[in-house]
Coordinates of C-alpha atoms and ligand atoms in Angstrom, one line a residue:
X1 CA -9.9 11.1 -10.6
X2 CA -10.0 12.4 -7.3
X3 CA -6.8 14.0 -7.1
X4 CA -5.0 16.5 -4.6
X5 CA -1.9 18.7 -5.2
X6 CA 0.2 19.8 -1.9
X7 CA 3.2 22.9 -2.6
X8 CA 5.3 21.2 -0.1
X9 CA 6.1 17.9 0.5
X10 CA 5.7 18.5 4.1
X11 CA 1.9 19.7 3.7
X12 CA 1.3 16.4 1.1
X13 CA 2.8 14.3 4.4
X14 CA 0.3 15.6 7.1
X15 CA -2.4 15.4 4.5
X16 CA -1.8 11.5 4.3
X17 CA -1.5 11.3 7.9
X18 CA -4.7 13.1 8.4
X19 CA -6.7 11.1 5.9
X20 CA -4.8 7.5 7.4
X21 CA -5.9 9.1 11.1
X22 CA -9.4 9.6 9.6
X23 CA -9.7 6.0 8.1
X24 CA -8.6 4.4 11.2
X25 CA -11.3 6.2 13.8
X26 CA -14.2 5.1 11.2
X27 CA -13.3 1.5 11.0
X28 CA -12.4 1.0 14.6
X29 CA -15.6 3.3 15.7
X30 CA -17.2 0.7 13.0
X31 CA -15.3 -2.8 13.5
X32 CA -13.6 -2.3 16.0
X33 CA -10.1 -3.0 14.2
X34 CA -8.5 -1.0 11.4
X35 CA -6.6 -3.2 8.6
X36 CA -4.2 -1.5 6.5
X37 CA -2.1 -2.6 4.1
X38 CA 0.9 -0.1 3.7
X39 CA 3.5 0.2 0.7
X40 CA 6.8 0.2 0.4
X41 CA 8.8 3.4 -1.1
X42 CA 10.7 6.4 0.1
X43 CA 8.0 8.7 0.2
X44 CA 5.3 6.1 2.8
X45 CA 8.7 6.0 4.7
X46 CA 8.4 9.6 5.1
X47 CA 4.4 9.1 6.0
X48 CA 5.4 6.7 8.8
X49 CA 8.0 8.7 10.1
X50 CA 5.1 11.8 10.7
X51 CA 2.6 9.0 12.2
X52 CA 5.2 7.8 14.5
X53 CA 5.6 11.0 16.5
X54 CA 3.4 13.6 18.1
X55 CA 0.3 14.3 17.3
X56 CA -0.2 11.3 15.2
X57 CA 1.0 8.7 17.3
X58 CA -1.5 9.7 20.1
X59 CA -4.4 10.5 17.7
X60 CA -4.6 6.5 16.8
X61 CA -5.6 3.9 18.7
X62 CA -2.6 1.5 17.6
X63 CA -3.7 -1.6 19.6
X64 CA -6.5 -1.8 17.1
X65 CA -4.8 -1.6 13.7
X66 CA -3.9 -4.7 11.5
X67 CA -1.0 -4.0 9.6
X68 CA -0.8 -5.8 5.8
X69 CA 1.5 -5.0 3.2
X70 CA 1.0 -4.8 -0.1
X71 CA 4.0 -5.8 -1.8
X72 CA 7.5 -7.1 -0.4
X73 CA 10.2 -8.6 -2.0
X74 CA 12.0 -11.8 -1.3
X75 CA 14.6 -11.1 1.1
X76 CA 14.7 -11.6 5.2
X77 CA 12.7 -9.3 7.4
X78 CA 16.1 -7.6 8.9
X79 CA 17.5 -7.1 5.0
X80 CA 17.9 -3.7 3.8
X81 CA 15.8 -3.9 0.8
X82 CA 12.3 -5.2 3.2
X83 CA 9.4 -3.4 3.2
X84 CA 8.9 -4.9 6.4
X85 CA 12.0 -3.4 7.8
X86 CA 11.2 -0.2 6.7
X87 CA 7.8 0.1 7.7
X88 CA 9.2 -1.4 11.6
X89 CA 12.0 1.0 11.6
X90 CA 10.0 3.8 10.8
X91 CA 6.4 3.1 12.6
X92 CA 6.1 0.5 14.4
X93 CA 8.5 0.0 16.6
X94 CA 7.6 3.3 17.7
X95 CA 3.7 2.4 18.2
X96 CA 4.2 -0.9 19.1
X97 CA 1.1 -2.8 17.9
X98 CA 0.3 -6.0 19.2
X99 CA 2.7 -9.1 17.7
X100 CA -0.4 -10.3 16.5
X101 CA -1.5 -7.5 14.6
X102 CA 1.8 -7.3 12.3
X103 CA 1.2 -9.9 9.0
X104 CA 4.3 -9.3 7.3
X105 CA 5.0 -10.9 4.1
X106 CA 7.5 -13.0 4.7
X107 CA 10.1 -12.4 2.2
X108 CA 12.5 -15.3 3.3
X109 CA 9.8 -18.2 2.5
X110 CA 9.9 -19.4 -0.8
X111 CA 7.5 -17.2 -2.8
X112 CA 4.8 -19.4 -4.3
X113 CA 4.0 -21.3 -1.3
X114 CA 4.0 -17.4 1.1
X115 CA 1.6 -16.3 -2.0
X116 CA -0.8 -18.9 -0.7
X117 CA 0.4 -18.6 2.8
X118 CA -0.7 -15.3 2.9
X119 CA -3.6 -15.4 1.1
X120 CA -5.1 -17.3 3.9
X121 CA -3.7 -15.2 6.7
X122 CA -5.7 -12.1 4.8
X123 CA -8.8 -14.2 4.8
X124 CA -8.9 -15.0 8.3
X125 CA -8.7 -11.7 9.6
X126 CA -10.2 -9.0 7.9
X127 CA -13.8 -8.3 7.0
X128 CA -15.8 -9.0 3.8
X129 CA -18.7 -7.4 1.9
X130 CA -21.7 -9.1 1.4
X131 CA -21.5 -9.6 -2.0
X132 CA -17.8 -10.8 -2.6
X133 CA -15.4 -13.7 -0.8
X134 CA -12.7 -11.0 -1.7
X135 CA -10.9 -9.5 1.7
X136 CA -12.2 -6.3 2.1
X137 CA -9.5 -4.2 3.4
X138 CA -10.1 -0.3 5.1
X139 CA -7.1 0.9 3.3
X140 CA -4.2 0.5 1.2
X141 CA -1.9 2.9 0.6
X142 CA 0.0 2.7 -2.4
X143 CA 2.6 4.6 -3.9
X144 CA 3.6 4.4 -8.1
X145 CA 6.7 4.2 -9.2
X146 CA 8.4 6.4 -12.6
X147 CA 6.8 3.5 -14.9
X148 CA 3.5 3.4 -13.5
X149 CA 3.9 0.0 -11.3
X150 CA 2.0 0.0 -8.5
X151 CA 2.6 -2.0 -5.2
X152 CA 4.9 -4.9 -7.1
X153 CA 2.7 -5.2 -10.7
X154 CA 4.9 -3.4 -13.2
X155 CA 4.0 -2.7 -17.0
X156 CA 3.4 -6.3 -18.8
X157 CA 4.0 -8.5 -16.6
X158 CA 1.3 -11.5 -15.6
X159 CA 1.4 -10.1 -12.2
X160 CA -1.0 -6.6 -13.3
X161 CA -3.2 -9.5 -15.5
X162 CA -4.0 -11.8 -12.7
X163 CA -7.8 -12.2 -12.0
X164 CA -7.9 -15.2 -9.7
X165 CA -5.2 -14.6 -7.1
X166 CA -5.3 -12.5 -4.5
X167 CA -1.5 -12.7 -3.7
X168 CA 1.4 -13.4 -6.7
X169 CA 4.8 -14.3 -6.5
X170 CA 7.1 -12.9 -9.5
X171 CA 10.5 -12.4 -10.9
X172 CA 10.5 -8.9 -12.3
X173 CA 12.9 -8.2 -15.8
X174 CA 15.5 -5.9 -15.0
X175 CA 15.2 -6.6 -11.3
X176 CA 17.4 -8.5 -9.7
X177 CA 15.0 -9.7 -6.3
X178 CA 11.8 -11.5 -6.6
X179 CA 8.6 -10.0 -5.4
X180 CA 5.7 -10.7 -3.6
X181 CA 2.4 -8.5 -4.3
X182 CA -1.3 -7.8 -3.7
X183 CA -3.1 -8.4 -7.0
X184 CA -5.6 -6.0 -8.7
X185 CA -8.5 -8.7 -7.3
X186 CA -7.4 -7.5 -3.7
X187 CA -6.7 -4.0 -4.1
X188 CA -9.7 -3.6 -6.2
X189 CA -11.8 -5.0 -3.2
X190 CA -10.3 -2.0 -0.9
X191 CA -12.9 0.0 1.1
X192 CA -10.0 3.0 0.4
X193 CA -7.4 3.4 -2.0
X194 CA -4.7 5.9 -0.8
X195 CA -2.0 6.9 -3.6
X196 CA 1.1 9.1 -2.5
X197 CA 2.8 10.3 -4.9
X198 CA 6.0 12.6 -4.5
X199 CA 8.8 14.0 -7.2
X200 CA 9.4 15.4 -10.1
X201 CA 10.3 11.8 -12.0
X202 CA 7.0 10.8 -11.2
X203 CA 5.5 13.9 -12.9
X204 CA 5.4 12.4 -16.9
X205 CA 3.4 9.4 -15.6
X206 CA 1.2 11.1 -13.4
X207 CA 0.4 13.6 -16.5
X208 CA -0.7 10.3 -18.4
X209 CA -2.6 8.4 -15.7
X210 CA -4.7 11.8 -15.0
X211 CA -5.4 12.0 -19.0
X212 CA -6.7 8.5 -18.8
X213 CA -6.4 8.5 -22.8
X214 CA -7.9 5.5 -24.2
X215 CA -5.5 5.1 -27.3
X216 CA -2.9 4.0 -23.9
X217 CA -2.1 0.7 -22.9
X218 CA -3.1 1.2 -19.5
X219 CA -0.7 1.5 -16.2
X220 CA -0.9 -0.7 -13.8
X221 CA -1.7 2.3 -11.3
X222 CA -4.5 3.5 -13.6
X223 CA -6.1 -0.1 -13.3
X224 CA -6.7 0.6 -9.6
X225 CA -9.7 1.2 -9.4
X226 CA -12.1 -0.1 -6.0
X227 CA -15.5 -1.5 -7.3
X228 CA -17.4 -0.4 -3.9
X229 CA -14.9 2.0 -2.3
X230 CA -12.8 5.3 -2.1
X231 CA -10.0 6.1 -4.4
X232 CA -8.1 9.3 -3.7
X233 CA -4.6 10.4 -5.0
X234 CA -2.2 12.9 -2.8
X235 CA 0.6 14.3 -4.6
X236 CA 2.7 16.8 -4.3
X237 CA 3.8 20.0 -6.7
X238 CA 6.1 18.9 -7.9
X239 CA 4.5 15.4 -9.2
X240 CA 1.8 17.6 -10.4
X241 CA 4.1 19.7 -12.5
X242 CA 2.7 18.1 -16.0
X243 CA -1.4 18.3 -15.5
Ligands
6PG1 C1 7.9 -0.8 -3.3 C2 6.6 -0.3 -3.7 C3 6.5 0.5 -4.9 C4 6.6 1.9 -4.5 C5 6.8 2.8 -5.8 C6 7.0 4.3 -5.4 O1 8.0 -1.7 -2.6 O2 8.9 -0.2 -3.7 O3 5.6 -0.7 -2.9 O4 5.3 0.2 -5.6 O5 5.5 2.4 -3.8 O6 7.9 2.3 -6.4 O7 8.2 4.3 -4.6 P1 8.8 5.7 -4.1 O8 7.8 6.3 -3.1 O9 10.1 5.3 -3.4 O10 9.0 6.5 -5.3

């Protein structure tokens, strides 16, 4: 597991931004256009707040990035609860990418049919390998939450088992809004992986996704893992507190 720990929050925040800035210059000088699906969560929020402002925001060439998400849940863009919201809030109305380049999940469409919807919206955009019909995003930043879900596939539900789909729609136990997520199919198919990871509730579950003992049922974030690209965790001290 490629894993980094960062004393301070603040040095695990310009560490993410430098790797993001660093993805985005080798698929533009590449492609020509960097696609990036971001996460929701308190500590990307903190990520996009560093990107929008000096140095970041004049490091990147934001007229060439494609921004995806990876998971959303169903509720309006404006509603407090969207990822969409956040990451506009926080990023992008400050970098103001193209219209065109924002492909939001969209929350307020009923969930099945924006499943497919979206779906099809990845597949005309970004690139593909050679060997797979899978869209091959350049990154996706993901963040894991206390119980080890990743983007919106939590511990047992159909969502983490899904081989097909690139895109599911679920109603989570315990949670009160639907969701909309990237499948393991997708994320799988990344050319980079990106998880930040911040806090000292995250620290048990970190401990046992870094073990990678086979007597446990895997996470969800432990079942991240890219078949042809990059997977590197950033976490701070106080997450690593437990390896
Ligand atoms: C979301 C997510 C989710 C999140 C983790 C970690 O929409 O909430 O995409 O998977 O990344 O729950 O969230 P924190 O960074 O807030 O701990």
């Amino acid at each position: 597991m490629q894993l980094s720990v960062f004393p301070q929050r603040g040095d695990l925040m310009r560490a993410a931004a430098e790797r993001v800035t660093a993805h985005a210059a080798r698929a533009i000088e590449a492609r020509g256009r960097f696609d990036w699906a971001l996460a929701g969560g308190k500590t990307p929020e903190e990520l996009y707040r560093l990107l929008a402002g000096a140095p970041y925001s004049s490091r990147i060439d934001w007229t060439r990035v494609h921004f995806f998400w990876s998971d959303e849940r169903c509720v309006p863009p404006d509603h407090a609860d969207s990822n969409y919201r956040m990451a506009r809030e926080s990023l992008l109305e400050h970098v103001r990418p193209p219209d065109e380049h924002v492909h939001r999940l969209r929350g307020e469409l009923p969930p099945r049919l924006e499943a497919s919807r979206y779906e099809a919206e990845l597949a005309g955009g970004s690139a593909r390998s050679d060997t797979s019909p899978v869209p091959r995003l350049d990154l996706i930043l993901l963040g894991m939450g206390a119980d080890g879900h990743t983007a919106s596939l939590f511990p047992g539900t159909a969502a983490v088992s899904e081989q097909r789909r690139w895109v599911t729609a679920s109603q989570i136990e315990g949670h009160e809004i639907a969701r909309l997520s990237c499948t393991l199919p997708l994320i799988n198919a990344a050319a980079s992986v990106l998880f930040l990871v911040a806090g000292a509730d995250k620290a048990p579950t970190l401990a046992r996704v870094a073990s990678e003992d086979p007597r446990d049922e895997p996470l969800p974030a432990q079942l991240v893992r890219p078949t042809a690209g990059e997977l590197e965790w950033l976490v701070d001290a106080d997450a690593a507190a437990l390896l």
